[in-house]
mmCIF file of C-alpha atoms in Angstrom:
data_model
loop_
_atom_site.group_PDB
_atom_site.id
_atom_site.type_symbol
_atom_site.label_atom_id
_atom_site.label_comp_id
_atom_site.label_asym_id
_atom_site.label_seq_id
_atom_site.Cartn_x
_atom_site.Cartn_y
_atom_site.Cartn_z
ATOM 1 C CA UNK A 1 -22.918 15.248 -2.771
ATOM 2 C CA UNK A 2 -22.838 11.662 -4.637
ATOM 3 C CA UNK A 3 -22.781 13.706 -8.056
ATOM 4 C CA UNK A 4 -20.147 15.806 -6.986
ATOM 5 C CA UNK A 5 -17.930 12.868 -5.607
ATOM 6 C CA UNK A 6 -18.399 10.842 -9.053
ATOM 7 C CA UNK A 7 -18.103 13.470 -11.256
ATOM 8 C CA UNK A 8 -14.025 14.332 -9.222
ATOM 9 C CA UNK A 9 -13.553 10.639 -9.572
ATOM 10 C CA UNK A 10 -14.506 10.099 -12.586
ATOM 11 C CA UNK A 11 -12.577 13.257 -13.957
ATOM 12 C CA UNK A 12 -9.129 12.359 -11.502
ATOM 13 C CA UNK A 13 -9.021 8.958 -12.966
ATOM 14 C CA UNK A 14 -9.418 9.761 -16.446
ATOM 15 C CA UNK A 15 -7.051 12.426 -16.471
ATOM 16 C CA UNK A 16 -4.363 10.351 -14.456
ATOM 17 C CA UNK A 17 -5.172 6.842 -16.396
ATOM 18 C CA UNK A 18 -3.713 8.805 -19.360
ATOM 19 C CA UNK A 19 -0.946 10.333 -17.612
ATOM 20 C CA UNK A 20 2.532 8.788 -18.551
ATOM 21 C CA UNK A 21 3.857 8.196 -15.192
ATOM 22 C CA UNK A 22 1.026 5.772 -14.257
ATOM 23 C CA UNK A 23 1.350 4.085 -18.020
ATOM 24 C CA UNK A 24 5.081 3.788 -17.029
ATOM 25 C CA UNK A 25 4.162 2.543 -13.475
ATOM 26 C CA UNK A 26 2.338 0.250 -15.062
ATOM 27 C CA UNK A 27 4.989 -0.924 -17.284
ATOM 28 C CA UNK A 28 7.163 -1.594 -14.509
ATOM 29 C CA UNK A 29 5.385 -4.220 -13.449
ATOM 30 C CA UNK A 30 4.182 -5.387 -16.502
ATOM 31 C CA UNK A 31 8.038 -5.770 -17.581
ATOM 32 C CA UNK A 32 8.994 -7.372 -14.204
ATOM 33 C CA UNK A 33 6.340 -9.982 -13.864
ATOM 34 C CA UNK A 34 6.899 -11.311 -17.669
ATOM 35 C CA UNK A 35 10.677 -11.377 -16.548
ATOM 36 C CA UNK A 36 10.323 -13.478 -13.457
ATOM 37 C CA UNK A 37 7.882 -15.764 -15.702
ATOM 38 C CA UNK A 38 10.701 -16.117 -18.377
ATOM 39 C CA UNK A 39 13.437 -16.929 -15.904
ATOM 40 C CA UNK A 40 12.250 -17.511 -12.306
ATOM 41 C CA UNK A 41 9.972 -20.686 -12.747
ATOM 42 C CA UNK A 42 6.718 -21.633 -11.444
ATOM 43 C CA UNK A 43 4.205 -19.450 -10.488
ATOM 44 C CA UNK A 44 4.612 -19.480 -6.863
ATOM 45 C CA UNK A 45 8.387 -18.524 -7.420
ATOM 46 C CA UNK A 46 7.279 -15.267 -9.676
ATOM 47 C CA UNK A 47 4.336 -14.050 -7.495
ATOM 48 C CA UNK A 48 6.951 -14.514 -4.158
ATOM 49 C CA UNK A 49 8.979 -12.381 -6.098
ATOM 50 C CA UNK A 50 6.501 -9.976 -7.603
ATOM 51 C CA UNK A 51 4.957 -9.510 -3.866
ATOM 52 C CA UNK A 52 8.577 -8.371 -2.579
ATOM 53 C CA UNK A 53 8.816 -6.144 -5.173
ATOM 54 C CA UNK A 54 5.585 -5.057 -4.889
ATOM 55 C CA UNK A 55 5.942 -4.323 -1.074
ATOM 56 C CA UNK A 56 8.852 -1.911 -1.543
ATOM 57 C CA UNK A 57 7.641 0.034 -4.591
ATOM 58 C CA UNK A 58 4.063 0.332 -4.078
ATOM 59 C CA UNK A 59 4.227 2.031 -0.320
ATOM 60 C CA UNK A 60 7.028 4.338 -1.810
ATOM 61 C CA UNK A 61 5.275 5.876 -4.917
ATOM 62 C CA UNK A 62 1.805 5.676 -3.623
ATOM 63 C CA UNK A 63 2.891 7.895 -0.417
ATOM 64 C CA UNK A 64 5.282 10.077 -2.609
ATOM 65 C CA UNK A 65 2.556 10.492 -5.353
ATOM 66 C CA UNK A 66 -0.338 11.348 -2.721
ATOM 67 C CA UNK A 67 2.116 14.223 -1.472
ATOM 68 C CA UNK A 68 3.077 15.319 -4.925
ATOM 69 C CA UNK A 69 -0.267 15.971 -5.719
ATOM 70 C CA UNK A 70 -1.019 18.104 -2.997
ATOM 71 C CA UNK A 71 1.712 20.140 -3.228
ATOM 72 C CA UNK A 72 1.074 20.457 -7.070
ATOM 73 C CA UNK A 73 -2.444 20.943 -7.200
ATOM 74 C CA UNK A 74 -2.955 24.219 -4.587
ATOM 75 C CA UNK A 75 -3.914 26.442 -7.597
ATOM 76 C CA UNK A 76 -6.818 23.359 -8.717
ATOM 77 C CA UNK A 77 -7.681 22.810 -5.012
ATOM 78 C CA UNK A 78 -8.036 26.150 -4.454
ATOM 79 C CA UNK A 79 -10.000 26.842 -7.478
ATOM 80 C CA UNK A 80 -12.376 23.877 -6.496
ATOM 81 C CA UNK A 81 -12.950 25.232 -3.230
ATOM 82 C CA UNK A 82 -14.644 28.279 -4.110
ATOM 83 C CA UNK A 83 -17.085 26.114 -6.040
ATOM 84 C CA UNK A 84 -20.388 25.081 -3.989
ATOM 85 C CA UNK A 85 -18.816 21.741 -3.555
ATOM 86 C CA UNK A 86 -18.785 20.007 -0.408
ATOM 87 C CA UNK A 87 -14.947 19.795 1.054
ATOM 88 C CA UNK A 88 -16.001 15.880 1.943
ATOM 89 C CA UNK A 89 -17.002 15.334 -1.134
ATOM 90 C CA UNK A 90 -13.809 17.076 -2.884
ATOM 91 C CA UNK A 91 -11.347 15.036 -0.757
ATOM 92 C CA UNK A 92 -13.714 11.345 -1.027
ATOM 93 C CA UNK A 93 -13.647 12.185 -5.046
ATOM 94 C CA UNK A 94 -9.431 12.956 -4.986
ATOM 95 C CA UNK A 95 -8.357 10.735 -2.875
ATOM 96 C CA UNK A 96 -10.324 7.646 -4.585
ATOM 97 C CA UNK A 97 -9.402 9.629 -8.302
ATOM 98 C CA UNK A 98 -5.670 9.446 -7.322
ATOM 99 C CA UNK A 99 -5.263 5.800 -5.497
ATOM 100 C CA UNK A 100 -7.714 4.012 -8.204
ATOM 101 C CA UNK A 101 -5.344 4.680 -11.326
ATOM 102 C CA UNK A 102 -2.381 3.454 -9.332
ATOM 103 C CA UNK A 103 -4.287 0.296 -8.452
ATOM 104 C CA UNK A 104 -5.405 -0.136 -11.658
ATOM 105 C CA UNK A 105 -1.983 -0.061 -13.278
ATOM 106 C CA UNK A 106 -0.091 -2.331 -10.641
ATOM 107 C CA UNK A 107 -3.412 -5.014 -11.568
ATOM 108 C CA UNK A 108 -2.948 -4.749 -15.508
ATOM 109 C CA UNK A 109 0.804 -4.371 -15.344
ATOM 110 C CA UNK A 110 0.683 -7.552 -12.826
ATOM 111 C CA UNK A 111 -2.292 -9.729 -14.892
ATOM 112 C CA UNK A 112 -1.254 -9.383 -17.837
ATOM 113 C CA UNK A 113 1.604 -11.365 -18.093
ATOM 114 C CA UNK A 114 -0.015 -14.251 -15.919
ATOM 115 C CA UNK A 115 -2.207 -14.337 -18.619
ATOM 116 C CA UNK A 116 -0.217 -15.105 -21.588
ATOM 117 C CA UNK A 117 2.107 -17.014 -19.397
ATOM 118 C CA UNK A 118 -0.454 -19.358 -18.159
ATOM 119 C CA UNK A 119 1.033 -18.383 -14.794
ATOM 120 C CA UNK A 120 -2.141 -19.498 -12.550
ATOM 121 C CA UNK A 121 -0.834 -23.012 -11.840
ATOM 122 C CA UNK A 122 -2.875 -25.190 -9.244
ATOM 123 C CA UNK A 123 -2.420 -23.749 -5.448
ATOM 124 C CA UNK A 124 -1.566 -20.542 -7.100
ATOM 125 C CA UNK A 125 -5.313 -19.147 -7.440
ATOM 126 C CA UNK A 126 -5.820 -17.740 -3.723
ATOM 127 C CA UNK A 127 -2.359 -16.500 -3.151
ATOM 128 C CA UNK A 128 -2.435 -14.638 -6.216
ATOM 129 C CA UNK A 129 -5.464 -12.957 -5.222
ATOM 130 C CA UNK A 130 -3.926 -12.250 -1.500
ATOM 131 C CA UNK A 131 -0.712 -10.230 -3.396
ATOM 132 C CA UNK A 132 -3.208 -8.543 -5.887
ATOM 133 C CA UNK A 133 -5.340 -7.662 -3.235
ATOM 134 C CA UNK A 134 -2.593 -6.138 -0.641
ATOM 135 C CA UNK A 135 -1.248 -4.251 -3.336
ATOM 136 C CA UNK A 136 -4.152 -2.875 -3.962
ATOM 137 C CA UNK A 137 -4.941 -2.250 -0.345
ATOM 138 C CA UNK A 138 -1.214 -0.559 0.098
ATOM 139 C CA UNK A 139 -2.284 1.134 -2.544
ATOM 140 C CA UNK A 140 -4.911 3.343 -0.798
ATOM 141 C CA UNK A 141 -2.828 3.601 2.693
ATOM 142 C CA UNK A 142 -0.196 4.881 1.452
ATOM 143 C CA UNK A 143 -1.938 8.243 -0.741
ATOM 144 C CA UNK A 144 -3.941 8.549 2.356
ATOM 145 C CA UNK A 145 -0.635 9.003 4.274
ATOM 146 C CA UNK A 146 0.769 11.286 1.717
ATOM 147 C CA UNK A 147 -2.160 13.214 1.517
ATOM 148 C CA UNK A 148 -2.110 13.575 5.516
ATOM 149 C CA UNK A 149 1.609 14.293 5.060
ATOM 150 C CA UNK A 150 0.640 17.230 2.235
ATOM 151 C CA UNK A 151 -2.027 18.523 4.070
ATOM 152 C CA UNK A 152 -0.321 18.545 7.712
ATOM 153 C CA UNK A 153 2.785 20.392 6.131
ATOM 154 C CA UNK A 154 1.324 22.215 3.232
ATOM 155 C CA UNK A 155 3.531 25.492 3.773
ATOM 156 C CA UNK A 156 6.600 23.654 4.178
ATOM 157 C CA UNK A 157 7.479 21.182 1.330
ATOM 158 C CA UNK A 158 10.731 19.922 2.961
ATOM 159 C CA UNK A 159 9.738 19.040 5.907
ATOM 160 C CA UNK A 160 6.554 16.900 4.016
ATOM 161 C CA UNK A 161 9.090 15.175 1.797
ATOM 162 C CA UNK A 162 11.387 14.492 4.578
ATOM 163 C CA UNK A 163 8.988 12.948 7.030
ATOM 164 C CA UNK A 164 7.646 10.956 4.047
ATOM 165 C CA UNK A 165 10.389 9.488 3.188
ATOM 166 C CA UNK A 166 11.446 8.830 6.960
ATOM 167 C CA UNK A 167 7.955 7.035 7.430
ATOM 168 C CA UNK A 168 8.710 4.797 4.102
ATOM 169 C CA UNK A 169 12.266 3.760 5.734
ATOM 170 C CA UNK A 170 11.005 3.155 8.827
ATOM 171 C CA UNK A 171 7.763 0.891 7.834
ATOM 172 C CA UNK A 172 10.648 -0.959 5.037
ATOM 173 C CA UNK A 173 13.829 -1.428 6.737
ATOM 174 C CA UNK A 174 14.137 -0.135 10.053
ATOM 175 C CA UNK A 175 11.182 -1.522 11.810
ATOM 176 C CA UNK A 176 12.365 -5.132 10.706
ATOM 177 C CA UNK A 177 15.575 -3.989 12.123
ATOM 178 C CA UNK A 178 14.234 -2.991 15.178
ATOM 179 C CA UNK A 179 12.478 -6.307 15.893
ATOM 180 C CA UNK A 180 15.396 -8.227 15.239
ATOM 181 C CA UNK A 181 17.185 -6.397 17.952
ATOM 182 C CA UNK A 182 14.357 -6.999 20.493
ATOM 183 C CA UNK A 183 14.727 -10.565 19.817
ATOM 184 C CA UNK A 184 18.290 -10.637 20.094
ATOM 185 C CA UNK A 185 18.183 -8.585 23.091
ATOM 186 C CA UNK A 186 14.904 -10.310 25.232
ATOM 187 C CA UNK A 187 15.153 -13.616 23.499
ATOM 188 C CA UNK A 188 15.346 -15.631 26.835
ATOM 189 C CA UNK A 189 11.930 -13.889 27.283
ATOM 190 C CA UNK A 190 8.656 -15.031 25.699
ATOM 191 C CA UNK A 191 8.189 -12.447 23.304
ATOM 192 C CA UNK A 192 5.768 -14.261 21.132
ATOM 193 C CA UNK A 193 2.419 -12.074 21.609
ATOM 194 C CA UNK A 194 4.521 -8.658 21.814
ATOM 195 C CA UNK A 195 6.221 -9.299 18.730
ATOM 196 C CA UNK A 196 3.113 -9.810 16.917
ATOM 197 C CA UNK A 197 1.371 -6.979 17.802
ATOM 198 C CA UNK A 198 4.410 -4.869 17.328
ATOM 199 C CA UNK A 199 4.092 -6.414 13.467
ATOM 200 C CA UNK A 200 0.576 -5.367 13.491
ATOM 201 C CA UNK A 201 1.477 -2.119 13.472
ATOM 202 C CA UNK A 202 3.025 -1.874 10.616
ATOM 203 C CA UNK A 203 0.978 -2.354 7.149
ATOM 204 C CA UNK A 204 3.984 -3.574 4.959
ATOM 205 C CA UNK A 205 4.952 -5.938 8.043
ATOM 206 C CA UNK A 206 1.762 -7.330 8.383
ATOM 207 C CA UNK A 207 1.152 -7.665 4.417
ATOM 208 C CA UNK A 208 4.671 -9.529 4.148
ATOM 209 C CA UNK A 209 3.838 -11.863 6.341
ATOM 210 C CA UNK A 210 0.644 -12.615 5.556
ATOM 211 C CA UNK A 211 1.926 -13.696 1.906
ATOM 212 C CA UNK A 212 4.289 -15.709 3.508
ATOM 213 C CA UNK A 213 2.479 -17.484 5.255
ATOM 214 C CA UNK A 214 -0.111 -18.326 2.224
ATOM 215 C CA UNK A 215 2.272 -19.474 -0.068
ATOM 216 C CA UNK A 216 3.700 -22.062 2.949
ATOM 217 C CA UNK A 217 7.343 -20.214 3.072
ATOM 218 C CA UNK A 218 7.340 -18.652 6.587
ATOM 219 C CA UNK A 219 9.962 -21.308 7.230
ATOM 220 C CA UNK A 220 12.748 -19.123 6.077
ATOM 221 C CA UNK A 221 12.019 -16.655 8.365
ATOM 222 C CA UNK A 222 13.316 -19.137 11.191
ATOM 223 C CA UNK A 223 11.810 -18.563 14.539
ATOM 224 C CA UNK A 224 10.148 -15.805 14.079
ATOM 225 C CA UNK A 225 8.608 -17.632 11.236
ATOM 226 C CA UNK A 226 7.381 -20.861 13.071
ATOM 227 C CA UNK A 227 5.444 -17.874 15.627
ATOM 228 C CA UNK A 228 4.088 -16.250 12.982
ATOM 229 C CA UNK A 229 2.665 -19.426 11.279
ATOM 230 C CA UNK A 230 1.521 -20.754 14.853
ATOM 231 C CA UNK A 231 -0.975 -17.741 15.031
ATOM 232 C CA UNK A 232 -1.694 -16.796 11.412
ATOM 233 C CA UNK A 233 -2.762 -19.899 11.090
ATOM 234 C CA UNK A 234 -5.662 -19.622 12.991
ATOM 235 C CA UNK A 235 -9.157 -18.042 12.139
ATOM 236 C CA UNK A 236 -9.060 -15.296 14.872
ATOM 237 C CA UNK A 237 -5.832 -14.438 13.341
ATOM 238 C CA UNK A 238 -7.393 -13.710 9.566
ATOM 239 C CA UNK A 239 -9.936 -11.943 11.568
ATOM 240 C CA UNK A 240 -7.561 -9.389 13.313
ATOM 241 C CA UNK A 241 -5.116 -9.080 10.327
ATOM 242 C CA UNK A 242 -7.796 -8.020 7.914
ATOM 243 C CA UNK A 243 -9.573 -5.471 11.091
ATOM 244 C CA UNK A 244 -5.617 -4.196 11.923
ATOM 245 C CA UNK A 245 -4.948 -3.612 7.677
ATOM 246 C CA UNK A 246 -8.925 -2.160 7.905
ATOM 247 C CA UNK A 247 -7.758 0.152 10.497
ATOM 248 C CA UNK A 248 -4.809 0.853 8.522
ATOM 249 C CA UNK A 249 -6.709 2.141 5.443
ATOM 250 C CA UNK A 250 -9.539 4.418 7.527
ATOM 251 C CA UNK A 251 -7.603 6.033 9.756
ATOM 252 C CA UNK A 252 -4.916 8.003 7.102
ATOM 253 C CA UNK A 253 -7.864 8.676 4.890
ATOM 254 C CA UNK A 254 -10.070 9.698 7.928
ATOM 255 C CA UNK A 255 -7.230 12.122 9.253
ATOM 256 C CA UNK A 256 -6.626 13.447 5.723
ATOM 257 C CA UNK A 257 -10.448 14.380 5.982
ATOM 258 C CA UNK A 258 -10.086 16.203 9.297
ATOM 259 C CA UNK A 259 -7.392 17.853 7.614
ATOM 260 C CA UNK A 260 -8.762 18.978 4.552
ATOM 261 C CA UNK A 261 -11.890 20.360 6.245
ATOM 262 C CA UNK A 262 -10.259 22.502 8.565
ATOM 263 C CA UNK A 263 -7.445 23.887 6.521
ATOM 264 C CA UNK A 264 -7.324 27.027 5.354
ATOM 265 C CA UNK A 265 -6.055 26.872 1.605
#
């Protein structure tokens, strides 16, 4: 089963290393993190900027991608599947072949310009590695969503599309809408604990946060900010961020599983 998972990976990842969307996803970054170097300042100032960049863009093409590929791969999946593969070992060796690439180009496209910018400035070093890291880690929740979004409407493409992008609005701009109006509404209430696990549940939420929070700008975010920096700031907090964004990554990828092991392609 091993073999069979490494030799998918291996072969998904080589094939879509080379392909010229990821090169140009890649270049995307690559472009807007030497930009911000050039004319935004200091390296807290770029990788601020990078990470809300990086929030918007890397839920959006990573679910849109992980959808994409279902829909245009039924002839390939199909094909696989009358192999003597194992259908666990098929989706472990896609799912990993698909999200890797993408990782791997928002890294280079993200490093490389830090690197001839001498952008890792004192108090920069752990922050840096908080972005690259969520990034990477939206990465991988987001084509496990798409793929549970393929899988769960793989006869209707519209409807797949559709509730994709309605999941991608809601985690980006309604949901902080949504709080905002519970605060305004019940602010004479304490609302401290239910607005944080309300954030919780939402991965690009939670990420945002967290990143403000390590580079010491939660300030702007007013009261909701001084809350969030109250609790965040404690060790119990890192502990249930990192088990909530844990949960976050196994649970699409486990339902994508249970999906692609009962479905008959």
């Amino acid at each position: 089963m091993m073999s069979i998972y490494l030799k998918i990976l291996r072969n998904e990842f080589k094939t879509l290393l080379r392909a010229k969307w990821v090169i140009g996803y890649g270049l995307i970054f690559l472009l807007l993190t030497d930009s911000l170097f050039r004319f935004a300042g200091d390296g807290t100032e770029v990788w601020v900027s990078v990470s809300n960049i990086m929030l918007l863009l890397i839920p959006m093409i990573s679910l849109i991608y992980g959808i994409l590929y279902i829909y245009q791969s039924r002839d390939y999946l199909e094909l696989l599947l009358t192999q003597p593969v194992s259908r666990s070992a098929l989706f472990w060796g896609l799912y990993t072949g698909i999200s890797a690439p993408l990782t791997v180009a928002f890294l280079v496209g993200s490093i490389l310009p830090l690197a001839w910018h001498g952008g890792l400035t004192e108090g920069t070093g752990s922050p840096l590695f908080l972005v690259l890291g969520l990034g990477s880690l939206l990465t991988f929740i987001f084509v496990g969503l798409g793929f549970v979004m393929g899988l769960w409407f793989y006869d209707d493409k519209i409807k797949g599309f559709g509730f994709s992008i309605i999941i991608w609005l809601f985690m980006a701009v309604i949901y902080d809408g949504l709080i905002m109006v519970i605060i305004f509404l019940l602010g004479d209430y304490p609302l401290e604990t239910g607005i944080i696990a309300i954030t919780m549940l939402n991965p690009m939420d939670l990420a945002r946060i967290m990143i403000l929070i390590e580079f010491d700008i939660s300030a702007l975010m007013g009261y909701t900010g001084a809350v969030f920096n109250r609790f965040f700031g404690t060790a119990m907090a890192s502990v249930l961020s990192v088990t909530m964004l844990s949960l976050w990554l196994i649970v699409p990828s486990w339902t994508g599983l249970r999906l692609f092991s009962r479905k008959d392609f």
